[in-house]
mmCIF file of C-alpha atoms in Angstrom:
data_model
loop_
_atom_site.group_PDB
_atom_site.id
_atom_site.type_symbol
_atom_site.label_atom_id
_atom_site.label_comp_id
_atom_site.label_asym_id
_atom_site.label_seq_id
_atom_site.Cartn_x
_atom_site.Cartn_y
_atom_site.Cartn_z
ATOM 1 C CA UNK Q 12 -13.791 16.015 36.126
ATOM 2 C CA UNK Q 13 -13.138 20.115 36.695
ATOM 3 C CA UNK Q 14 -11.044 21.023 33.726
ATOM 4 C CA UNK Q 15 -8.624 23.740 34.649
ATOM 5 C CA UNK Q 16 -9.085 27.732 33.237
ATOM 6 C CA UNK Q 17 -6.434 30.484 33.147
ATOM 7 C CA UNK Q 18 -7.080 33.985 34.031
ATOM 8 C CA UNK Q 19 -6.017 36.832 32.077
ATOM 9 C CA UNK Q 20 -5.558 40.334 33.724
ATOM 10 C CA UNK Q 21 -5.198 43.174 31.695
ATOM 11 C CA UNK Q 22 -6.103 45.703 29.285
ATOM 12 C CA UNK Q 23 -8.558 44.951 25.998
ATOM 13 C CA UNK Q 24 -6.935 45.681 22.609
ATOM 14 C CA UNK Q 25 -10.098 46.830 20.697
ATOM 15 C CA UNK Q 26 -7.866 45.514 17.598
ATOM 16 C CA UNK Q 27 -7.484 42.437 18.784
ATOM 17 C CA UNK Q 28 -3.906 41.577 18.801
ATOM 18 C CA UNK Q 29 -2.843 42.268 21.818
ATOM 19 C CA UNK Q 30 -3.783 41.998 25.702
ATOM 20 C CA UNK Q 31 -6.984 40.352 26.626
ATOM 21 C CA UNK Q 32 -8.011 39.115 23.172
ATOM 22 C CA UNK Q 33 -4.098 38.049 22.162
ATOM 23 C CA UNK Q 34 -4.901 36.516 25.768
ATOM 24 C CA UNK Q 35 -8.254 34.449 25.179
ATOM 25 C CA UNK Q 36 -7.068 33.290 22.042
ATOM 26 C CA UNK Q 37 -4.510 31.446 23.775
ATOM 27 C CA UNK Q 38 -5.926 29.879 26.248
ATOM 28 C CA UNK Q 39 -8.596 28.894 23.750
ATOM 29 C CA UNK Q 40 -5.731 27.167 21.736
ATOM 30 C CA UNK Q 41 -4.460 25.535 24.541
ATOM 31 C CA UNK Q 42 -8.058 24.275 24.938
ATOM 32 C CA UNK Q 43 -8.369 26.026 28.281
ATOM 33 C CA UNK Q 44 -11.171 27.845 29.966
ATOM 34 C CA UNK Q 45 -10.115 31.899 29.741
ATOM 35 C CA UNK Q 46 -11.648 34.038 32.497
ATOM 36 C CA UNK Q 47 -10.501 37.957 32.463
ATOM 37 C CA UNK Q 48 -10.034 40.875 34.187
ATOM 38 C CA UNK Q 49 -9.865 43.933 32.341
ATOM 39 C CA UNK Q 50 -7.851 47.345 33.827
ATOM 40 C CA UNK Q 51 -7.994 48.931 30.890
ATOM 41 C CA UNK Q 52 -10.252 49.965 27.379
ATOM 42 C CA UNK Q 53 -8.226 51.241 24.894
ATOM 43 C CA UNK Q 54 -8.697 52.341 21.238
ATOM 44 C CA UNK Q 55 -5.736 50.835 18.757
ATOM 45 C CA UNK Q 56 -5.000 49.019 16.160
ATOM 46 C CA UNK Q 57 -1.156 47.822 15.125
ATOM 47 C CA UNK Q 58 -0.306 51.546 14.161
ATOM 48 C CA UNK Q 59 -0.300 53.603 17.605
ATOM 49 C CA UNK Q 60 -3.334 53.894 20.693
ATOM 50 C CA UNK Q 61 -5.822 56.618 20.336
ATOM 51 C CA UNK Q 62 -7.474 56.378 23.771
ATOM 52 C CA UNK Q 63 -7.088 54.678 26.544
ATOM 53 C CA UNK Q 64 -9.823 54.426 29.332
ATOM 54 C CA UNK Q 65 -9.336 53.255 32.631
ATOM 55 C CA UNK Q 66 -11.986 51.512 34.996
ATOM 56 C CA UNK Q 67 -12.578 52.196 38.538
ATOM 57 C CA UNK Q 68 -10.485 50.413 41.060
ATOM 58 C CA UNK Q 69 -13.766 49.333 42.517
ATOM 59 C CA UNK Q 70 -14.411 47.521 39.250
ATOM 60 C CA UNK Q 71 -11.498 45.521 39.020
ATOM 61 C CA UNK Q 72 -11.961 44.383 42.316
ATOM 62 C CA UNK Q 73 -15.839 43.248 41.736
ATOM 63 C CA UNK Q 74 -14.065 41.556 38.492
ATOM 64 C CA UNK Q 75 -11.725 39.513 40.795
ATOM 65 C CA UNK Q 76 -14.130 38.425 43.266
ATOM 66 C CA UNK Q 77 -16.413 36.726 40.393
ATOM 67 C CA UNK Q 78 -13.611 34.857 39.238
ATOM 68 C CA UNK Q 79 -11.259 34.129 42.203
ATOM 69 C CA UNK Q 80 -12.419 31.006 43.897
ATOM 70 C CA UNK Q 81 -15.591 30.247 41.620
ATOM 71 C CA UNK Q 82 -13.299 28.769 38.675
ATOM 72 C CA UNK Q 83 -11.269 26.421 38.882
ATOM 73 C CA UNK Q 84 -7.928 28.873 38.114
ATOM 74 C CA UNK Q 85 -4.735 27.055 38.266
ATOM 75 C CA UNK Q 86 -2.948 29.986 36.227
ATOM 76 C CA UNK Q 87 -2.989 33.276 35.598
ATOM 77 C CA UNK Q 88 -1.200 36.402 33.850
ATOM 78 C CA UNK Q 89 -0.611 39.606 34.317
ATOM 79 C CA UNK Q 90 -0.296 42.406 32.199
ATOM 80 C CA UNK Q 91 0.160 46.416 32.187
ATOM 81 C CA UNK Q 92 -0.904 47.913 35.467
ATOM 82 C CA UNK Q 93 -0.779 51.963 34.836
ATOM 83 C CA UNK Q 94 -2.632 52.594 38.526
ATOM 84 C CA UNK Q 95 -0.835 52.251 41.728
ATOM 85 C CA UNK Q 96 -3.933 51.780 43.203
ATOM 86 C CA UNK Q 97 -5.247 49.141 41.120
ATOM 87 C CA UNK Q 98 -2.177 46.998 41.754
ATOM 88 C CA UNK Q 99 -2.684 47.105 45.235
ATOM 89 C CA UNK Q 100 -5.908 45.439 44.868
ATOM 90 C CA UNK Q 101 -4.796 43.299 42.525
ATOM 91 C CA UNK Q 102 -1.897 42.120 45.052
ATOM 92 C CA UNK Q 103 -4.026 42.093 47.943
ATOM 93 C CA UNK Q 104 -6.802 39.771 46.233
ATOM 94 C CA UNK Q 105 -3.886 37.758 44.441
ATOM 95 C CA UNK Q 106 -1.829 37.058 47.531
ATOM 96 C CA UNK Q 107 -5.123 35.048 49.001
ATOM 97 C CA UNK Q 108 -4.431 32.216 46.135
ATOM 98 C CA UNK Q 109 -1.311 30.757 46.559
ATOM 99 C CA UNK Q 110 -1.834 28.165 45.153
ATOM 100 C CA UNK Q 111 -2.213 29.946 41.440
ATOM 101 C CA UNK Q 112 0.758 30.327 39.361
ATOM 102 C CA UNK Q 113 0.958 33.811 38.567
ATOM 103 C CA UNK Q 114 3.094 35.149 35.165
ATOM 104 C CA UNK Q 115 3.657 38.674 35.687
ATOM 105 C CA UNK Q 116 4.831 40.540 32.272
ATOM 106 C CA UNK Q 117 6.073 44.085 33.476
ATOM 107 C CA UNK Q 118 5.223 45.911 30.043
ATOM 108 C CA UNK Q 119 6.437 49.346 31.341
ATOM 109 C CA UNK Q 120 8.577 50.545 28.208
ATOM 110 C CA UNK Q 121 7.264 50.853 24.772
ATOM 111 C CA UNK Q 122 9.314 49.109 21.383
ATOM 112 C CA UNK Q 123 10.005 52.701 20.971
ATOM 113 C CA UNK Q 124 11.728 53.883 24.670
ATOM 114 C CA UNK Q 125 8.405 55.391 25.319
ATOM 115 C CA UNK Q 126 7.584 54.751 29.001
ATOM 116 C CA UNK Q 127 3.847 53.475 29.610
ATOM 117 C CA UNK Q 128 3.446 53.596 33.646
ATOM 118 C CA UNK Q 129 4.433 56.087 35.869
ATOM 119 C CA UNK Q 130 7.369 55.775 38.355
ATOM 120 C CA UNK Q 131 4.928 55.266 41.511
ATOM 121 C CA UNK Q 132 3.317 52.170 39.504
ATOM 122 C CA UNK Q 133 6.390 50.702 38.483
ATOM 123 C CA UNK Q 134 7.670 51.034 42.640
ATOM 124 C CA UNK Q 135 4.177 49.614 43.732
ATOM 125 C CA UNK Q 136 4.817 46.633 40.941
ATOM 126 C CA UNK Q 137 8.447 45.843 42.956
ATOM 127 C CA UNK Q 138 7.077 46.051 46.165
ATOM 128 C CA UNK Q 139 3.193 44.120 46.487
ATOM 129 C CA UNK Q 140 3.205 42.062 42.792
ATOM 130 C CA UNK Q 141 6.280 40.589 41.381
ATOM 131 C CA UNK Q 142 7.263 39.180 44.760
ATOM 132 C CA UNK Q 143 3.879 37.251 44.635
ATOM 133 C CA UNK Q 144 4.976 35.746 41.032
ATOM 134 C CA UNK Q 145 5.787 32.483 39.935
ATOM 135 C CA UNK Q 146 7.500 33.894 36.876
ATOM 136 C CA UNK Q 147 8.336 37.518 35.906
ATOM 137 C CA UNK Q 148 9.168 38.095 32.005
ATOM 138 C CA UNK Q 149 10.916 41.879 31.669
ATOM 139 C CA UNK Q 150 12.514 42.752 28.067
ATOM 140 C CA UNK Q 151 15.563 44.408 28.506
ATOM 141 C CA UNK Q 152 14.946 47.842 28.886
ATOM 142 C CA UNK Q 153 12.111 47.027 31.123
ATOM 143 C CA UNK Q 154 14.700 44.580 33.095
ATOM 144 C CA UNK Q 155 17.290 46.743 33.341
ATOM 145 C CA UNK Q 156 14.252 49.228 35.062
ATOM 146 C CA UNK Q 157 13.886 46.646 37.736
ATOM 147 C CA UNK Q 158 17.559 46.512 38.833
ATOM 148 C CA UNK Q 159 19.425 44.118 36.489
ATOM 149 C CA UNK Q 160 19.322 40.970 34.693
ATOM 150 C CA UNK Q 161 17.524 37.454 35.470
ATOM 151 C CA UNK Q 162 20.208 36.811 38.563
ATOM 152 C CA UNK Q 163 20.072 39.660 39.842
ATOM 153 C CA UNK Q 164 16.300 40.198 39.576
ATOM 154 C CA UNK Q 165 16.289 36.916 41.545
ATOM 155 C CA UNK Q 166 18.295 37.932 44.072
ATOM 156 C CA UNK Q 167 16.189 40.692 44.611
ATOM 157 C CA UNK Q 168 12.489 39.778 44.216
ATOM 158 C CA UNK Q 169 12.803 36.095 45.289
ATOM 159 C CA UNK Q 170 11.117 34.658 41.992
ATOM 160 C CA UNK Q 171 11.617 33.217 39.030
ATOM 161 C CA UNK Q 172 13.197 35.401 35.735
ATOM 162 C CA UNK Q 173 12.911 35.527 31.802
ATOM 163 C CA UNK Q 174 14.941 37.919 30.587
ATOM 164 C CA UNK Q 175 13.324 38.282 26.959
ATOM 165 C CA UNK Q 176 16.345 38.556 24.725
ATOM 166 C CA UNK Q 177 18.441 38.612 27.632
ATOM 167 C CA UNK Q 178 21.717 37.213 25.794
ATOM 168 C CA UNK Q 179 22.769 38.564 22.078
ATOM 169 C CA UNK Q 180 25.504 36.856 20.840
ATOM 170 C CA UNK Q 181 25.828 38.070 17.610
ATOM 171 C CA UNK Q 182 22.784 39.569 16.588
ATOM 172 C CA UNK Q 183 20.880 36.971 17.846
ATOM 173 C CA UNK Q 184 18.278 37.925 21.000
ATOM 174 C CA UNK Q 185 18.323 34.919 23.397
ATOM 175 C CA UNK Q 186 15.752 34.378 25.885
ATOM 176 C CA UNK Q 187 17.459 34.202 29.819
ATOM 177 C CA UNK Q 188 15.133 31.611 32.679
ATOM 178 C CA UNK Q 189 16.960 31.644 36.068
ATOM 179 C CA UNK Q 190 14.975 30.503 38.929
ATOM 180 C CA UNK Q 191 17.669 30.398 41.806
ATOM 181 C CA UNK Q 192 20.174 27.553 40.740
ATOM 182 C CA UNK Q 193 20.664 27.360 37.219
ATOM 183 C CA UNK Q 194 20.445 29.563 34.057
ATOM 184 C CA UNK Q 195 18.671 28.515 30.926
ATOM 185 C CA UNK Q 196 18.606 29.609 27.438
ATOM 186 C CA UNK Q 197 16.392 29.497 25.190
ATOM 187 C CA UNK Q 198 16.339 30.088 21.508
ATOM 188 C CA UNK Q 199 14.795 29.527 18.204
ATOM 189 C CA UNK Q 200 15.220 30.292 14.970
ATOM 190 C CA UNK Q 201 14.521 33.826 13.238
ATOM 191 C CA UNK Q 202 11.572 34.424 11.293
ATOM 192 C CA UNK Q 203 12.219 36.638 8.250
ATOM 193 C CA UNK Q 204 9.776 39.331 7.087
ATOM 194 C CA UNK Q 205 6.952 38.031 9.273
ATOM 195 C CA UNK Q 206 3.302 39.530 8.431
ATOM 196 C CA UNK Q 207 2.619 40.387 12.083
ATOM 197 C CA UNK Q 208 4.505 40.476 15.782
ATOM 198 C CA UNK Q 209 2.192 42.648 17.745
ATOM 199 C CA UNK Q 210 1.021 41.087 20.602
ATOM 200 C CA UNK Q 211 4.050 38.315 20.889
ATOM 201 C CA UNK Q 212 4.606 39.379 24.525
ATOM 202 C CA UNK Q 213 1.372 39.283 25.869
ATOM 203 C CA UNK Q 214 0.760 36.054 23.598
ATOM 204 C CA UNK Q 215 4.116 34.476 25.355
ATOM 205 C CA UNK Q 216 2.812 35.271 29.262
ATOM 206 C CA UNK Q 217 -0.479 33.854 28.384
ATOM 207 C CA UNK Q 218 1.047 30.639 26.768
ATOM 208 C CA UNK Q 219 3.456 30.195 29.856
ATOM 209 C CA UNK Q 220 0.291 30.637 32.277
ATOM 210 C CA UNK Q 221 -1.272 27.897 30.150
ATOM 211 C CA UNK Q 222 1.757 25.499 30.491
ATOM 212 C CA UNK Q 223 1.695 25.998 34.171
ATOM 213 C CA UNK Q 224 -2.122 25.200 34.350
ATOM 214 C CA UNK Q 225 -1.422 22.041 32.550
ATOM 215 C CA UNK Q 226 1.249 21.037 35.423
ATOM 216 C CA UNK Q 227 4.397 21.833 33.358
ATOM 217 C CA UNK Q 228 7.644 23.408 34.711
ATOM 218 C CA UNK Q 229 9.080 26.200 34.359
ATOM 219 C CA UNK Q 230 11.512 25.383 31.877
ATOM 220 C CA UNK Q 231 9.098 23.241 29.992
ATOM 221 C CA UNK Q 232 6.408 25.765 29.895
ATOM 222 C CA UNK Q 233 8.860 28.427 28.396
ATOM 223 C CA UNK Q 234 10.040 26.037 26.218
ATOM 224 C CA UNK Q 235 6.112 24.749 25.226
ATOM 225 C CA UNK Q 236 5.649 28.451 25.175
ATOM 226 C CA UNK Q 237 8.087 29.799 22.695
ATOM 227 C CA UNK Q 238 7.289 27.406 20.278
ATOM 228 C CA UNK Q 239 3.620 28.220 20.170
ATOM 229 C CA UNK Q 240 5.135 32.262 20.223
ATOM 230 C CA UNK Q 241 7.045 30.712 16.728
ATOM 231 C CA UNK Q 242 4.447 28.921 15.247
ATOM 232 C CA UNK Q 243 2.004 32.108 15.746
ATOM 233 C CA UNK Q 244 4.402 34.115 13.925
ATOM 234 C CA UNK Q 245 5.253 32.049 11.041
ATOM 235 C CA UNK Q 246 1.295 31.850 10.907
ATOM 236 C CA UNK Q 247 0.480 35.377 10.762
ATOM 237 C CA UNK Q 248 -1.767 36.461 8.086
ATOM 238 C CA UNK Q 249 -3.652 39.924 6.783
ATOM 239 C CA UNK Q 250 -6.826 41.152 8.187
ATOM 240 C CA UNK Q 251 -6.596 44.876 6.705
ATOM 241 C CA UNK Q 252 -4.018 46.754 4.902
ATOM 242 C CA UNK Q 253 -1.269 46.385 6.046
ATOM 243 C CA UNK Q 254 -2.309 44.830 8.899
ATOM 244 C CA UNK Q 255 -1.787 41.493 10.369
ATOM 245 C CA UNK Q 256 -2.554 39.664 13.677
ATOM 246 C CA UNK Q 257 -0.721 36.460 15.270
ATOM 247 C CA UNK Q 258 -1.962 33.215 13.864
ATOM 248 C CA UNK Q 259 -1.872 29.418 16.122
#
């Protein structure tokens, strides 16, 4: 029996709580085979990003060819693409494998407002990657970037939505799915003063990706998804001062 692996592309977190390494772990929870593809090196820990180094587009290419059709990849996800570039290889390699559902997380504006990938990315994202996605999973600010919310993201790209915290009805952030005929919420309940939450998003794209490589839908993936997200959370724990990472 071939067991099924998920592939994680995007950039390494040398503190570990975010991008490839928030990635791996979860796939490893999930009891899933992780392969990777890194775009990026960069120096952080929770507090801010100190350097960020960026491989050559040749690289990330060689990376995809020794994964793409060698495992057995049913899933994979996607996360911040800073080279134009780079996501044209990415698309043109991706667009060969149908048959892999593909969980693109636009992460193109910081918690802060800060903006993390140039305009001619974030145009080369709309026009060669998120139309090849199964599921795309903007914030708001990064949703409202791509021309609206989950409907009208649909209407435009063709694919599947989350809307992180898509609906607040008051004070509460509500997670938006529409995938062309109906509109699903999804919520859960608030953690209070939680140790650690860096890393949720990319932890949440790679948890969807593993639901979909284990032959869930949509909605039950997100669902599967969110409550791993929760559980991670509620688990966090210390590893320096002040300093926590994401738990499962």
């Amino acid at each position: 029996m071939i067991r099924p692996a998920v592939l994680t592309i995007a950039g390494s977190d040398s503190g570990g709580n975010a991008g490839i390494q928030a990635d791996l772990r979860t796939f490893h929870a999930y009891r899933l085979h992780g392969c990777s593809v890194i775009t990026a090196l960069t120096a952080q820990n929770p507090f801010k990003v100190s350097a960020i180094h960026l491989p050559p587009v040749d690289f990330v290419a060689a990376q995809l060819d020794a994964v793409l059709g060698v495992y057995n990849i049913k899933a994979l996800k996607i996360g911040m693409l800073s080279d134009p570039e780079v996501i044209d290889v990415i698309a043109d390699r991706l667009a060969k494998h149908p048959e892999i559902k593909k969980v693109v997380d636009p992460v193109m504006i910081a918690t802060s407002g800060a903006r993390l990938i140039s305009p001619a990315a974030v145009e080369r994202l709309k026009e060669k990657l998120i139309p090849l996605a199964t599921l795309v999973t903007p914030n708001l600010p990064e949703a409202e970037e791509l021309g609206g919310d989950a409907k009208a993201l649909y209407d435009k790209f063709g694919v599947a939505v989350l809307v992180k915290g898509g609906h607040r009805i008051d004070g509460r952030a509500i997670d938006v799915l529409y995938e062309g005929r109906d509109e699903f919420l999804f919520e859960l309940p608030k953690i209070t003063s939680p140790v650690s939450t860096h890393g949720t998003g990319c932890t949440l794209s790679a948890a969807i990706a593993s639901e979909l490589a284990l032959g869930k839908d949509l909605v039950q993936a997100i669902t599967g998804a969110k409550s791993y997200v929760h559980k991670a959370i509620a688990n966090s724990y210390h590893v320096g001062e002040n300093c926590g990472v994401l738990d499962f």
